[in-house]
Short mmCIF file of C-alpha atoms and ligand atoms in Angstrom, two decimals:
data_model
loop_
_atom_site.label_atom_id
_atom_site.label_comp_id
_atom_site.label_asym_id
_atom_site.label_seq_id
_atom_site.Cartn_x
_atom_site.Cartn_y
_atom_site.Cartn_z
CA MET N 1 15.24 -39.70 -1.43
CA SER N 2 11.81 -38.20 -2.08
CA ARG N 3 10.00 -38.33 -5.36
CA VAL N 4 8.94 -34.88 -6.51
CA HIS N 5 5.84 -34.60 -8.71
CA ALA N 6 4.97 -31.51 -10.70
CA PRO N 7 1.40 -31.78 -12.01
CA ARG N 8 0.49 -29.32 -14.78
CA GLY N 9 -3.18 -28.87 -13.97
CA LEU N 10 -5.85 -29.39 -11.32
CA ALA N 11 -7.17 -32.68 -12.74
CA GLU N 12 -3.67 -34.16 -12.76
CA LEU N 13 -3.09 -32.86 -9.23
CA LEU N 14 -6.29 -34.42 -7.88
CA ALA N 15 -5.48 -37.75 -9.53
CA LEU N 16 -1.99 -37.76 -7.97
CA ARG N 17 -3.43 -36.75 -4.61
CA ALA N 18 -5.85 -39.69 -4.71
CA ASP N 19 -3.11 -42.15 -5.76
CA LEU N 20 -0.58 -40.93 -3.17
CA PRO N 21 -2.48 -40.26 0.04
CA GLY N 22 0.76 -39.92 2.03
CA ALA N 23 2.27 -37.27 -0.26
CA ALA N 24 2.90 -33.74 0.97
CA LEU N 25 1.59 -30.82 -1.04
CA MET N 26 4.14 -28.07 -1.48
CA ALA N 27 3.33 -24.52 -2.58
CA GLY N 28 6.17 -22.20 -1.54
CA GLY N 29 7.71 -24.76 0.77
CA THR N 30 8.57 -22.09 3.34
CA ASP N 31 6.79 -24.03 6.09
CA LEU N 32 7.01 -27.56 4.72
CA VAL N 33 10.73 -27.63 3.93
CA PRO N 34 12.16 -26.31 7.22
CA ARG N 35 9.63 -28.35 9.23
CA SER N 36 10.38 -31.61 7.36
CA ARG N 37 14.15 -31.12 7.44
CA ALA N 38 13.98 -30.58 11.20
CA ARG N 39 12.21 -33.94 11.45
CA GLY N 40 14.80 -35.78 9.38
CA GLY N 41 13.65 -35.27 5.81
CA LEU N 42 10.88 -34.64 3.34
CA PRO N 43 8.10 -37.22 2.95
CA GLU N 44 8.53 -39.95 0.35
CA ASP N 45 6.40 -38.10 -2.17
CA VAL N 46 6.15 -34.35 -2.62
CA ILE N 47 3.62 -32.79 -4.98
CA LEU N 48 4.53 -29.30 -6.20
CA LEU N 49 1.70 -26.81 -6.75
CA GLN N 50 3.84 -24.30 -8.64
CA ASP N 51 2.78 -25.44 -12.13
CA VAL N 52 -0.96 -25.82 -11.47
CA PRO N 53 -2.36 -22.67 -13.11
CA GLU N 54 -5.86 -23.09 -11.59
CA LEU N 55 -4.36 -22.49 -8.14
CA HIS N 56 -2.57 -19.24 -8.96
CA GLY N 57 -5.18 -16.86 -10.37
CA ILE N 58 -6.98 -14.03 -8.61
CA THR N 59 -10.45 -13.39 -10.06
CA SER N 60 -13.30 -11.05 -9.15
CA GLY N 61 -16.72 -12.64 -8.95
CA LYS N 62 -20.15 -11.57 -7.71
CA GLY N 63 -19.27 -9.45 -4.68
CA LEU N 64 -16.19 -11.48 -3.90
CA LEU N 65 -12.57 -12.00 -4.73
CA ARG N 66 -11.45 -15.56 -5.46
CA ILE N 67 -7.80 -15.98 -4.57
CA GLY N 68 -6.04 -19.12 -5.84
CA ALA N 69 -4.54 -20.99 -2.89
CA ALA N 70 -1.03 -21.00 -4.36
CA ALA N 71 -1.01 -17.24 -5.09
CA THR N 72 2.06 -15.83 -3.36
CA HIS N 73 1.98 -13.10 -0.76
CA ALA N 74 3.94 -10.88 -3.17
CA ALA N 75 1.41 -11.48 -5.97
CA LEU N 76 -1.43 -10.52 -3.65
CA LEU N 77 0.32 -7.36 -2.50
CA ALA N 78 0.95 -6.35 -6.11
CA ASP N 79 -2.74 -6.77 -7.02
CA PRO N 80 -4.69 -3.54 -6.40
CA ARG N 81 -7.82 -5.55 -5.54
CA VAL N 82 -5.91 -6.70 -2.46
CA GLY N 83 -3.40 -3.88 -2.03
CA ARG N 84 -6.10 -1.20 -2.12
CA GLY N 85 -9.33 -3.19 -1.86
CA LEU N 86 -8.53 -5.28 1.23
CA PRO N 87 -6.29 -3.06 3.38
CA VAL N 88 -6.64 -5.27 6.46
CA LEU N 89 -5.17 -8.23 4.54
CA ALA N 90 -2.60 -6.11 2.69
CA ARG N 91 -1.21 -4.73 5.95
CA ALA N 92 -0.72 -8.25 7.27
CA LEU N 93 0.95 -9.45 4.06
CA ALA N 94 3.30 -6.46 4.05
CA CYS N 95 4.78 -7.48 7.41
CA LEU N 96 4.78 -11.25 6.84
CA ALA N 97 8.36 -12.62 7.00
CA SER N 98 10.67 -11.05 4.39
CA PRO N 99 10.45 -10.08 0.70
CA ALA N 100 12.01 -13.35 -0.52
CA ILE N 101 9.64 -15.41 1.62
CA ARG N 102 6.73 -13.33 0.32
CA ASN N 103 7.90 -14.20 -3.21
CA MET N 104 7.67 -17.91 -2.34
CA GLY N 105 5.05 -18.41 0.37
CA SER N 106 1.37 -18.69 -0.50
CA ILE N 107 -1.88 -17.76 1.19
CA GLY N 108 -3.01 -21.40 1.01
CA GLY N 109 0.19 -22.54 2.71
CA ASN N 110 -0.32 -19.96 5.45
CA ILE N 111 -3.87 -21.23 6.03
CA CYS N 112 -3.04 -24.97 5.88
CA THR N 113 -0.08 -24.57 8.25
CA ALA N 114 -2.74 -23.42 10.74
CA SER N 115 -0.21 -21.73 12.99
CA PRO N 116 -1.69 -19.62 15.79
CA ALA N 117 0.75 -16.94 14.53
CA GLY N 118 -0.25 -17.19 10.84
CA ASP N 119 -0.45 -13.56 9.79
CA THR N 120 -3.16 -13.87 7.13
CA LEU N 121 -5.57 -15.63 9.48
CA PRO N 122 -6.90 -12.75 11.65
CA PRO N 123 -7.55 -10.60 8.54
CA LEU N 124 -9.24 -13.49 6.72
CA HIS N 125 -11.44 -14.07 9.79
CA VAL N 126 -12.67 -10.46 9.94
CA LEU N 127 -13.19 -10.48 6.18
CA GLU N 128 -15.34 -13.59 6.74
CA ALA N 129 -13.42 -15.44 4.06
CA ARG N 130 -14.29 -19.04 3.16
CA VAL N 131 -12.10 -21.79 1.78
CA GLU N 132 -12.87 -23.91 -1.27
CA LEU N 133 -11.65 -27.49 -1.10
CA ALA N 134 -11.57 -29.85 -4.07
CA GLY N 135 -11.29 -33.60 -4.09
CA ARG N 136 -12.21 -36.31 -6.53
CA GLU N 137 -15.73 -36.37 -5.07
CA GLY N 138 -16.26 -32.70 -5.78
CA VAL N 139 -15.90 -29.28 -4.28
CA ARG N 140 -16.96 -28.07 -0.84
CA GLU N 141 -16.78 -24.75 0.98
CA LEU N 142 -16.05 -24.14 4.67
CA SER N 143 -15.68 -21.08 6.84
CA LEU N 144 -12.20 -20.51 8.20
CA ALA N 145 -13.37 -21.41 11.70
CA GLU N 146 -14.68 -24.74 10.39
CA PHE N 147 -11.47 -25.40 8.46
CA ILE N 148 -8.85 -24.62 11.11
CA LEU N 149 -9.29 -27.01 14.03
CA GLY N 150 -6.24 -26.17 16.13
CA PRO N 151 -2.49 -25.61 15.87
CA GLY N 152 -1.37 -27.46 12.74
CA ARG N 153 -4.75 -29.17 12.35
CA THR N 154 -7.25 -28.58 9.55
CA ALA N 155 -10.37 -30.23 8.16
CA LEU N 156 -8.58 -30.99 4.86
CA GLY N 157 -9.62 -34.48 3.77
CA PRO N 158 -7.00 -37.06 2.67
CA GLY N 159 -7.69 -36.65 -1.04
CA GLU N 160 -8.39 -32.92 -0.91
CA VAL N 161 -6.59 -29.78 -1.96
CA LEU N 162 -7.29 -26.23 -0.83
CA CYS N 163 -8.11 -24.57 -4.15
CA ALA N 164 -9.09 -21.03 -3.31
CA VAL N 165 -9.89 -18.50 -0.66
CA LEU N 166 -13.17 -16.67 -1.23
CA VAL N 167 -13.21 -13.17 0.21
CA PRO N 168 -16.49 -11.20 0.19
CA ARG N 169 -15.85 -7.60 -0.83
CA PRO N 170 -16.25 -5.58 2.39
CA GLU N 171 -18.83 -2.82 1.91
CA GLY N 172 -18.69 0.31 4.02
CA PHE N 173 -15.94 -0.72 6.43
CA SER N 174 -14.14 2.63 6.47
CA LEU N 175 -11.73 1.53 9.16
CA GLN N 176 -9.58 -1.54 8.48
CA HIS N 177 -6.52 -2.19 10.55
CA PHE N 178 -3.94 -4.91 11.20
CA GLU N 179 -1.16 -4.64 13.71
CA LYS N 180 1.38 -7.21 14.79
CA VAL N 181 3.52 -6.97 17.89
CA GLY N 182 6.74 -8.90 17.41
CA LEU N 183 10.19 -8.95 18.91
CA ARG N 184 11.78 -6.95 16.09
CA GLY N 185 10.82 -4.90 13.06
CA ALA N 186 11.40 -7.38 10.24
CA MET N 187 11.02 -11.17 10.11
CA ALA N 188 9.04 -11.18 13.34
CA ILE N 189 6.66 -13.97 14.29
CA ALA N 190 3.60 -12.44 15.97
CA VAL N 191 3.63 -12.24 19.76
CA VAL N 192 0.07 -10.98 19.42
CA SER N 193 -1.75 -9.47 16.44
CA LEU N 194 -5.10 -7.80 15.87
CA ALA N 195 -7.19 -7.46 12.74
CA ALA N 196 -10.09 -5.03 12.98
CA MET N 197 -12.84 -3.81 10.66
CA LEU N 198 -15.29 -1.12 11.74
CA ARG N 199 -18.34 0.06 9.79
CA LEU N 200 -19.41 3.49 11.01
CA ASP N 201 -22.81 5.14 10.52
CA GLY N 202 -23.31 8.72 9.30
CA ARG N 203 -22.69 10.06 12.80
CA GLY N 204 -19.44 8.17 13.28
CA ARG N 205 -20.92 5.50 15.55
CA VAL N 206 -19.97 1.86 15.17
CA ALA N 207 -22.66 0.01 13.20
CA GLU N 208 -20.63 -3.20 12.93
CA ALA N 209 -17.33 -4.29 14.47
CA ARG N 210 -15.28 -7.32 13.58
CA LEU N 211 -12.22 -8.07 15.70
CA ALA N 212 -9.84 -11.03 15.55
CA TRP N 213 -6.63 -11.76 17.43
CA GLY N 214 -3.68 -13.92 16.34
CA SER N 215 -1.21 -15.70 18.67
CA ALA N 216 -3.76 -15.27 21.44
CA GLY N 217 -5.07 -18.85 21.57
CA PRO N 218 -4.81 -22.19 19.75
CA ALA N 219 -6.60 -20.63 16.78
CA VAL N 220 -7.71 -17.10 15.89
CA VAL N 221 -9.83 -15.55 18.67
CA ARG N 222 -12.99 -13.61 17.82
CA CYS N 223 -14.64 -11.81 20.71
CA PRO N 224 -18.36 -11.09 20.24
CA ALA N 225 -18.53 -9.34 23.64
CA ALA N 226 -15.83 -6.84 22.65
CA GLU N 227 -17.54 -6.28 19.29
CA ALA N 228 -20.88 -5.68 21.03
CA ALA N 229 -19.28 -3.25 23.48
CA LEU N 230 -18.45 -0.94 20.57
CA LEU N 231 -21.87 -0.97 18.89
CA GLY N 232 -23.64 2.38 18.82
CA ARG N 233 -20.61 4.18 20.24
CA ARG N 234 -17.92 6.26 18.61
CA PRO N 235 -14.56 4.42 18.69
CA THR N 236 -13.21 6.65 21.45
CA LEU N 237 -10.60 5.59 23.98
CA SER N 238 -13.22 4.97 26.65
CA ALA N 239 -15.34 2.78 24.37
CA LEU N 240 -12.25 0.89 23.25
CA ARG N 241 -11.09 0.42 26.87
CA ALA N 242 -14.39 -1.25 27.65
CA ALA N 243 -14.00 -3.53 24.63
CA ALA N 244 -10.41 -4.28 25.63
CA ARG N 245 -11.56 -5.63 29.00
CA HIS N 246 -13.76 -8.17 27.19
CA ALA N 247 -10.90 -9.04 24.85
CA ARG N 248 -8.49 -9.73 27.71
CA ALA N 249 -11.08 -12.05 29.24
CA ALA N 250 -11.63 -13.90 25.95
CA VAL N 251 -8.07 -14.62 24.77
CA ARG N 252 -6.38 -17.91 25.69
CA PRO N 253 -2.68 -17.20 25.16
CA ILE N 254 0.25 -19.40 26.16
CA ASP N 255 3.68 -18.77 27.68
CA ASP N 256 6.50 -19.46 25.25
CA LEU N 257 9.99 -18.25 24.49
CA ARG N 258 8.68 -15.12 22.79
CA ALA N 259 6.39 -13.83 25.55
CA SER N 260 4.39 -14.73 28.62
CA ALA N 261 0.66 -15.38 28.51
CA ALA N 262 0.07 -12.41 30.84
CA TYR N 263 1.94 -10.05 28.51
CA ARG N 264 0.02 -11.34 25.50
CA ARG N 265 -3.29 -10.86 27.32
CA GLU N 266 -2.40 -7.27 28.22
CA VAL N 267 -1.23 -6.40 24.71
CA ALA N 268 -4.27 -8.07 23.08
CA GLY N 269 -6.43 -5.48 24.82
CA ASN N 270 -4.05 -2.59 24.27
CA LEU N 271 -3.93 -3.16 20.51
CA LEU N 272 -7.58 -2.10 20.34
CA LEU N 273 -6.74 1.36 21.67
CA ARG N 274 -4.92 2.20 18.43
CA LEU N 275 -8.30 2.32 16.69
CA ALA N 276 -9.02 5.59 18.53
CA ASP N 277 -6.08 7.31 16.78
CA LEU N 278 -7.04 5.86 13.42
CA SER N 279 -10.68 6.92 13.59
CA SER N 280 -9.87 10.45 14.75
CA ARG N 281 -7.80 11.09 11.63
CA MET K 1 16.26 -36.89 -12.86
CA THR K 2 17.67 -34.60 -15.53
CA ILE K 3 17.02 -30.97 -14.67
CA ARG K 4 17.20 -28.46 -17.49
CA PHE K 5 17.07 -24.75 -16.85
CA LEU K 6 18.53 -21.40 -17.80
CA LEU K 7 21.41 -20.53 -15.49
CA ASN K 8 22.89 -17.06 -15.73
CA GLY K 9 21.56 -16.85 -19.28
CA ARG K 10 22.98 -20.21 -20.42
CA GLU K 11 20.96 -23.39 -21.01
CA VAL K 12 22.19 -26.08 -18.65
CA ALA K 13 21.26 -29.64 -17.75
CA CYS K 14 22.38 -31.83 -14.90
CA GLU K 15 21.56 -35.07 -13.17
CA SER K 16 20.34 -34.63 -9.64
CA ALA K 17 18.11 -36.08 -6.98
CA PRO K 18 14.87 -34.09 -7.30
CA ASP K 19 14.75 -33.29 -3.59
CA ARG K 20 18.30 -31.97 -3.41
CA ARG K 21 18.43 -28.42 -2.11
CA ALA K 22 18.81 -25.87 -4.88
CA VAL K 23 21.64 -24.19 -2.94
CA ASP K 24 23.65 -27.43 -3.01
CA LEU K 25 22.96 -28.02 -6.69
CA LEU K 26 24.14 -24.52 -7.63
CA ARG K 27 27.25 -24.64 -5.47
CA GLU K 28 28.33 -28.23 -6.04
CA GLU K 29 27.30 -28.99 -9.65
CA PHE K 30 27.99 -25.55 -11.08
CA GLY K 31 30.63 -24.18 -8.71
CA LEU K 32 28.58 -21.05 -8.08
CA THR K 33 29.89 -20.45 -4.60
CA GLY K 34 28.58 -16.90 -4.61
CA VAL K 35 25.38 -18.56 -3.42
CA LYS K 36 26.01 -18.64 0.33
CA GLU K 37 24.39 -20.73 2.99
CA GLY K 38 23.98 -19.02 6.33
CA CYS K 39 21.11 -20.54 8.27
CA GLY K 40 19.65 -23.12 5.88
CA GLY K 41 16.17 -22.25 7.11
CA GLY K 42 14.96 -19.08 5.41
CA GLU K 43 16.08 -16.69 8.13
CA CYS K 44 19.21 -15.01 6.75
CA GLY K 45 18.77 -14.41 3.01
CA ALA K 46 22.39 -15.31 2.16
CA CYS K 47 21.29 -18.00 -0.31
CA ALA K 48 18.97 -15.77 -2.37
CA VAL K 49 18.97 -16.16 -6.15
CA LEU K 50 16.68 -14.69 -8.80
CA VAL K 51 14.19 -17.23 -10.14
CA ASP K 52 12.25 -15.90 -13.13
CA GLY K 53 13.33 -12.45 -11.94
CA SER K 54 12.25 -12.58 -8.32
CA ALA K 55 14.46 -13.21 -5.29
CA ARG K 56 13.98 -16.63 -3.72
CA LEU K 57 15.80 -18.60 -1.07
CA SER K 58 17.71 -21.50 -2.59
CA CYS K 59 18.04 -23.26 0.78
CA LEU K 60 14.25 -23.79 0.81
CA MET K 61 13.94 -24.78 -2.85
CA LEU K 62 14.23 -28.28 -4.28
CA ALA K 63 16.34 -28.98 -7.35
CA ALA K 64 13.22 -30.15 -9.21
CA GLN K 65 11.67 -26.70 -8.78
CA LEU K 66 14.35 -25.15 -11.00
CA ALA K 67 13.34 -27.19 -14.08
CA GLY K 68 12.32 -24.87 -16.90
CA ARG K 69 13.05 -21.68 -14.94
CA SER K 70 15.56 -18.91 -15.40
CA VAL K 71 17.98 -18.67 -12.49
CA VAL K 72 20.42 -15.81 -11.90
CA THR K 73 23.09 -15.95 -9.19
CA VAL K 74 25.45 -13.16 -8.19
CA GLU K 75 27.91 -14.55 -10.75
CA GLY K 76 25.37 -13.81 -13.48
CA LEU K 77 24.46 -10.32 -12.32
CA GLY K 78 27.66 -8.90 -13.79
CA THR K 79 31.28 -9.87 -14.41
CA ALA K 80 34.55 -8.52 -13.02
CA GLU K 81 35.06 -6.70 -16.35
CA ALA K 82 31.47 -5.47 -16.66
CA PRO K 83 29.97 -5.34 -13.16
CA HIS K 84 26.32 -4.58 -12.55
CA PRO K 85 25.76 -1.02 -11.25
CA LEU K 86 24.75 -2.55 -7.91
CA GLN K 87 28.06 -4.38 -7.69
CA THR K 88 29.99 -1.20 -8.57
CA ALA K 89 28.07 0.78 -5.97
CA PHE K 90 28.61 -1.86 -3.26
CA ALA K 91 32.37 -1.81 -3.93
CA GLU K 92 32.63 1.97 -4.14
CA HIS K 93 30.51 2.82 -1.12
CA GLY K 94 31.99 0.42 1.41
CA ALA K 95 28.92 -1.79 1.50
CA VAL K 96 31.06 -4.91 1.71
CA GLN K 97 32.92 -5.74 4.92
CA CYS K 98 33.43 -9.50 5.27
CA GLY K 99 31.18 -9.89 2.22
CA TYR K 100 29.27 -12.95 3.31
CA CYS K 101 25.90 -11.24 3.02
CA ALA K 102 26.76 -9.35 -0.18
CA PRO K 103 25.42 -11.86 -2.75
CA GLY K 104 22.09 -12.10 -0.93
CA MET K 105 21.94 -8.33 -0.52
CA LEU K 106 22.63 -7.85 -4.24
CA MET K 107 19.87 -10.31 -5.20
CA ALA K 108 17.37 -8.63 -2.88
CA ALA K 109 18.34 -5.23 -4.26
CA ALA K 110 18.18 -6.40 -7.89
CA ASP K 111 14.66 -7.73 -7.28
CA LEU K 112 13.65 -4.34 -5.81
CA LEU K 113 15.16 -2.22 -8.60
CA ALA K 114 13.45 -4.34 -11.25
CA ARG K 115 10.07 -3.45 -9.72
CA ASP K 116 10.84 0.05 -8.47
CA PRO K 117 13.61 2.02 -10.18
CA SER K 118 13.36 4.95 -7.72
CA PRO K 119 12.99 3.46 -4.25
CA ASP K 120 13.32 5.67 -1.18
CA ARG K 121 15.52 4.64 1.75
CA GLU K 122 12.60 3.04 3.54
CA ALA K 123 11.76 0.88 0.52
CA ILE K 124 15.41 -0.17 0.23
CA ALA K 125 15.62 -1.04 3.92
CA GLY K 126 12.42 -3.06 3.54
CA ALA K 127 13.79 -4.90 0.51
CA VAL K 128 16.94 -6.02 2.36
CA SER K 129 15.13 -6.62 5.66
CA GLY K 130 15.27 -10.39 5.19
CA THR K 131 19.03 -10.39 4.59
CA LEU K 132 21.17 -10.40 7.70
CA CYS K 133 24.51 -8.60 7.76
CA ARG K 134 26.37 -9.71 10.81
CA CYS K 135 29.00 -7.04 10.24
CA GLY K 136 26.14 -4.58 10.71
CA GLY K 137 26.81 -2.55 7.60
CA TYR K 138 23.21 -1.73 6.76
CA GLY K 139 23.73 2.05 6.46
CA LYS K 140 26.31 1.70 3.71
CA ILE K 141 24.31 -1.05 2.02
CA VAL K 142 21.19 1.11 1.78
CA GLU K 143 23.31 4.01 0.53
CA ALA K 144 24.93 1.82 -2.13
CA VAL K 145 21.54 0.65 -3.42
CA GLU K 146 20.42 4.29 -3.59
CA ARG K 147 23.52 5.22 -5.63
CA ALA K 148 23.04 2.22 -7.94
CA ALA K 149 19.42 3.18 -8.53
CA GLU K 150 20.56 6.68 -9.50
CA ALA K 151 23.19 5.29 -11.85
CA MET K 152 20.64 2.99 -13.49
CA ARG K 153 17.91 5.60 -13.95
CA PRO K 154 17.98 7.28 -17.28
CA GLY K 155 19.22 10.82 -16.50
CA PRO K 156 18.25 13.85 -18.63
CA VAL K 157 20.97 13.13 -21.21
CA ARG K 158 20.09 9.47 -21.59
CA LYS K 159 16.38 10.29 -21.75
CA ALA K 160 16.98 12.86 -24.50
CA LEU K 161 19.13 10.45 -26.48
CA ARG K 162 16.47 7.77 -26.23
CA LYS K 163 13.82 10.17 -27.44
CA LYS K 164 15.97 11.12 -30.41
CA ARG K 165 16.38 7.45 -31.28
CA GLY K 166 12.63 7.07 -31.02
CA GLY K 167 12.87 4.50 -28.21
CA ALA K 168 10.55 4.22 -25.24
C1 FAD Y 301 12.13 -17.40 8.06
C2 FAD Y 301 10.63 -17.55 8.03
C3 FAD Y 301 9.83 -16.52 8.50
C4 FAD Y 301 8.45 -16.64 8.50
N1 FAD Y 301 7.70 -15.59 8.95
C5 FAD Y 301 6.35 -15.69 8.95
C6 FAD Y 301 5.55 -14.59 9.41
O1 FAD Y 301 6.05 -13.54 9.80
N2 FAD Y 301 4.19 -14.75 9.41
C7 FAD Y 301 3.59 -15.90 8.98
O2 FAD Y 301 2.37 -15.98 8.99
N3 FAD Y 301 4.33 -16.94 8.52
C8 FAD Y 301 5.69 -16.86 8.49
N4 FAD Y 301 6.43 -17.92 8.03
C9 FAD Y 301 5.76 -19.15 7.62
C10 FAD Y 301 5.46 -19.30 6.11
O3 FAD Y 301 6.34 -18.55 5.33
C11 FAD Y 301 4.04 -18.92 5.74
O4 FAD Y 301 3.12 -19.63 6.55
C12 FAD Y 301 3.71 -19.18 4.28
O5 FAD Y 301 2.51 -18.53 3.95
C13 FAD Y 301 3.56 -20.66 3.96
O6 FAD Y 301 3.21 -20.79 2.59
P1 FAD Y 301 3.94 -21.84 1.64
O7 FAD Y 301 3.29 -21.72 0.32
O8 FAD Y 301 5.40 -21.65 1.67
O9 FAD Y 301 3.54 -23.20 2.36
P2 FAD Y 301 4.17 -24.66 2.17
O10 FAD Y 301 5.38 -24.79 3.02
O11 FAD Y 301 4.28 -25.01 0.75
O12 FAD Y 301 2.99 -25.52 2.82
C14 FAD Y 301 2.64 -25.41 4.18
C15 FAD Y 301 1.67 -26.52 4.55
O13 FAD Y 301 0.42 -26.34 3.89
C16 FAD Y 301 0.14 -27.43 3.03
N5 FAD Y 301 -0.41 -26.83 1.81
C17 FAD Y 301 0.12 -25.80 1.08
N6 FAD Y 301 -0.71 -25.46 0.08
C18 FAD Y 301 -1.78 -26.27 0.16
C19 FAD Y 301 -2.98 -26.41 -0.60
N7 FAD Y 301 -3.25 -25.61 -1.65
N8 FAD Y 301 -3.89 -27.35 -0.24
C20 FAD Y 301 -3.64 -28.15 0.83
N9 FAD Y 301 -2.52 -28.08 1.59
C21 FAD Y 301 -1.60 -27.16 1.26
C22 FAD Y 301 1.44 -28.16 2.83
O14 FAD Y 301 1.25 -29.52 2.58
C23 FAD Y 301 2.13 -27.91 4.15
O15 FAD Y 301 1.68 -28.82 5.11
C24 FAD Y 301 7.82 -17.82 8.01
C25 FAD Y 301 8.64 -18.85 7.51
C26 FAD Y 301 10.03 -18.74 7.51
C27 FAD Y 301 10.87 -19.84 6.96
S1 FES Y 302 20.70 -19.97 4.01
FE1 FES Y 302 18.84 -19.65 2.99
S2 FES Y 302 17.96 -18.08 4.13
FE2 FES Y 302 19.71 -18.53 5.33
S1 FES Y 303 29.46 -7.62 5.28
FE1 FES Y 303 29.82 -9.20 6.72
S2 FES Y 303 27.86 -10.06 6.87
FE2 FES Y 303 27.46 -8.29 5.80
#
């Protein structure tokens, strides 16, 4: 039988975390519970994050949004600063799992699970979000690329907790898009996904492009060559086809039961072509 | 541990291992067998209950997580004598075939209608998209939720009456 702890504040949480280094943190439990049960049971100690108010708030700061790690996907979608202000993230949240899982699952849980198919990760990469980690020794900040080391592996220290996700407010990115290819409409794990943000100049040419693919490698794939291929050009089909060639060369997908690596590579490039339709509207 | 919470509007307390699944606690300690288990892993939605008003999956929740919350199961949505409009609509519009998915469907729909009293068909389909019906009765289910939403919305007569009474 596991012991279940329910700290009522961040200080209490950090003290418990330091005392029980083997304990599992549990926000929504939508990854932890099925994964542990499949392995024969929950760890000896489970620390619930549901009653730690510091981890749930969403606050606007200087040019950025600070999202508490335990904020649920549903809470984020209901907040206009995300729903309207960060369309690339909102689109990913809207197709993550199912409504009940969105009521339970948290953004911090999605990040710490570090799944190559984690739907919030490509959007958070293009938004250049950072994570704030707290431990007894203090607080530190990492980029997402520094935090996520590989499938299921993060830089979270033994006594640390992911407290918040810091998202700089994107200025001037008129085109923000997320698309996931799955095996069905609802409850689909990504076969491949793309998050894209384009900043266009007065003449409709790409001044900055940020592109990130999910389920296309052990972690999110950014492709500077594809981004550079778009610079100074309108996002037309021919420009996007050139970028797509770079993308197909950059991704490192695997074969699994959902799709072959070759299919993923093809689709990773094809997803870029959608941006032509979106920018011509 | 002793777990105290509000269950279908009543204060309850029970002794339970803190890591017991909420679905087992509700079914075995309280006999609320309307809470169904399909997959036990978050995939089917049959075990959904309302926790503090929002639909959650009781197969992925621990008993300890219920402490201090308000939990509503299909048994608390309405009674046989005074059914909830969703329950009436499901019965009247043929939305129940074998019925195994019905409690989860009703919880998902109740969550939706609490947030959005006038959902379109797409919103309804989205709201029940995490609840599997293996009888394949989605068309009738979506229709029943639409009818229930209509029945619950204050129509012109109810609106006028409310105004007269000075209510909101
Ligand atoms: C049926 C089903 C469908 C799903 N579909 C999708 C999908 O389409 N897309 C998708 O991306 N995911 C999907 N998931 C996975 C999951 O729902 C999400 O990853 C969710 O965001 C996890 O959040 P959580 O709060 O439930 O995490 P939890 O299960 O509570 O935690 C996950 C992991 O992160 C750690 N953790 C959590 N919070 C913190 C913190 N603040 N600090 C440090 N460590 C922490 C935990 O210890 C654990 O190891 C699905 C899951 C299920 C069961
Ligand atoms: S039994 Fe809980 S989702 Fe299937
Ligand atoms: S009515 Fe049989 S599962 Fe839906």
